[in-house]
Short mmCIF file of C-alpha atoms in Angstrom, two decimals:
data_model
loop_
_atom_site.label_atom_id
_atom_site.label_comp_id
_atom_site.label_asym_id
_atom_site.label_seq_id
_atom_site.Cartn_x
_atom_site.Cartn_y
_atom_site.Cartn_z
CA MET A 1 0.00 0.00 0.00
CA SER A 2 1.45 3.35 -0.99
CA LYS A 3 1.05 6.41 1.15
CA ILE A 4 -0.78 9.46 -0.07
CA VAL A 5 0.59 12.83 0.93
CA ILE A 6 -1.73 15.79 1.25
CA LEU A 7 0.30 18.88 0.37
CA TYR A 8 -1.03 22.30 1.33
CA HIS A 9 0.53 24.18 -1.55
CA ASN A 10 1.01 27.67 -2.96
CA ASN A 11 2.44 27.54 -6.47
CA ARG A 12 3.87 31.07 -6.10
CA CYS A 13 6.14 29.86 -3.28
CA SER A 14 9.51 28.35 -4.22
CA LYS A 15 9.61 26.16 -1.06
CA SER A 16 6.16 24.83 -1.86
CA ARG A 17 7.13 24.06 -5.47
CA ALA A 18 10.30 22.34 -4.21
CA ALA A 19 8.23 20.16 -1.86
CA LEU A 20 5.89 19.14 -4.68
CA ALA A 21 8.88 18.36 -6.93
CA LEU A 22 10.44 16.23 -4.18
CA LEU A 23 7.24 14.17 -3.83
CA GLN A 24 6.91 13.79 -7.62
CA VAL A 25 10.55 12.71 -8.06
CA ARG A 26 10.04 10.09 -5.36
CA GLY A 27 6.88 8.86 -7.11
CA ILE A 28 4.73 9.53 -4.04
CA LYS A 29 1.01 9.91 -4.61
CA THR A 30 0.18 13.49 -3.74
CA GLN A 31 -3.12 15.25 -3.25
CA VAL A 32 -2.36 18.93 -3.80
CA VAL A 33 -4.52 21.41 -1.90
CA ASN A 34 -4.18 24.93 -3.30
CA TYR A 35 -5.21 26.43 0.02
CA LEU A 36 -5.48 29.98 -1.31
CA ASP A 37 -8.15 28.81 -3.79
CA VAL A 38 -9.95 26.45 -1.38
CA ALA A 39 -9.31 27.63 2.16
CA PRO A 40 -9.07 24.90 4.80
CA THR A 41 -11.91 24.91 7.31
CA PHE A 42 -11.38 25.51 11.00
CA GLU A 43 -11.81 21.76 11.57
CA GLU A 44 -9.22 20.89 8.90
CA LEU A 45 -6.79 23.35 10.50
CA GLN A 46 -7.39 21.80 13.95
CA ASN A 47 -6.62 18.40 12.41
CA ILE A 48 -3.37 19.65 10.81
CA PHE A 49 -2.33 21.32 14.08
CA THR A 50 -2.91 18.09 16.01
CA LYS A 51 -0.85 16.12 13.46
CA LEU A 52 2.00 18.65 13.65
CA GLY A 53 2.26 17.93 17.37
CA THR A 54 3.50 21.42 18.19
CA ASP A 55 2.69 23.64 21.17
CA SER A 56 1.05 26.46 19.23
CA PRO A 57 -0.72 27.04 15.91
CA ARG A 58 1.88 29.78 15.38
CA SER A 59 4.16 26.97 14.20
CA MET A 60 1.94 26.70 11.12
CA MET A 61 1.50 30.44 10.63
CA ARG A 62 3.41 33.04 8.66
CA VAL A 63 4.31 35.03 11.78
CA LYS A 64 6.53 37.45 9.82
CA ASP A 65 3.67 38.39 7.48
CA SER A 66 2.41 41.98 7.93
CA LEU A 67 -1.18 40.68 8.17
CA TYR A 68 -0.20 38.67 11.25
CA ARG A 69 0.82 41.89 13.04
CA GLU A 70 -2.06 43.95 11.60
CA LEU A 71 -4.57 41.47 13.05
CA GLY A 72 -2.83 41.54 16.44
CA LEU A 73 -2.12 37.79 16.32
CA ASP A 74 1.12 38.26 18.24
CA ASN A 75 -1.00 38.75 21.38
CA ALA A 76 0.09 35.99 23.78
CA GLU A 77 -3.41 35.85 25.30
CA LEU A 78 -4.99 34.49 22.12
CA SER A 79 -6.12 30.87 22.34
CA ASP A 80 -5.19 28.13 19.88
CA ASP A 81 -8.75 28.32 18.54
CA ASP A 82 -8.43 32.10 18.03
CA LEU A 83 -5.29 31.56 15.95
CA LEU A 84 -6.81 28.71 13.91
CA LYS A 85 -9.93 30.81 13.23
CA ALA A 86 -7.68 33.62 11.97
CA ILE A 87 -6.01 31.21 9.53
CA ALA A 88 -9.42 29.93 8.37
CA GLU A 89 -10.52 33.53 7.70
CA HIS A 90 -7.19 34.58 6.17
CA PRO A 91 -5.57 31.52 4.50
CA THR A 92 -2.57 33.61 3.44
CA LEU A 93 -1.48 33.27 7.09
CA LEU A 94 -0.93 29.52 6.65
CA GLU A 95 2.76 28.62 6.43
CA ARG A 96 3.68 26.68 3.33
CA PRO A 97 4.14 24.02 2.36
CA ILE A 98 2.56 21.64 4.85
CA ALA A 99 2.59 17.91 4.16
CA VAL A 100 0.17 15.54 5.89
CA ILE A 101 0.77 11.79 5.83
CA GLY A 102 -1.55 9.62 7.90
CA ASP A 103 -1.48 10.88 11.48
CA LYS A 104 1.62 13.08 11.03
CA ALA A 105 2.28 16.44 9.44
CA ALA A 106 5.26 18.73 8.86
CA VAL A 107 5.88 22.27 7.73
CA GLY A 108 8.31 22.07 4.81
CA ARG A 109 10.65 24.80 6.06
CA PRO A 110 13.18 23.32 5.74
CA LEU A 111 12.28 20.66 3.19
CA GLU A 112 14.02 18.05 5.37
CA ASN A 113 10.98 18.20 7.68
CA ILE A 114 8.86 16.65 4.92
CA GLU A 115 11.61 14.17 3.99
CA ALA A 116 11.61 12.98 7.61
CA LEU A 117 7.92 12.05 7.27
CA LEU A 118 8.45 9.96 4.16
#
């Protein structure tokens, strides 16, 4: 049985394109989710966050993006749900690429994070 990787992808991002190329070169079945065209739901984002196994949704957010600061998301009092709702409303805040394989996920910065899942 071959694994299927779900790749949250932005074609305008060189890291995201590199992750997709890596999966294609390895012949790994990939379901590409162009998350800027079809934004992940709050529930999907909760699922990704759980699979990442990190302490905060900020690990899957573009914290250096100006929108992050404009929305006041650097406020330490915000809950995980507050942050995930912000990503659901503003998918540009989602870090890219993110690969999900089974019950694990990784942000592909650096690309070795995704390689470690394979």
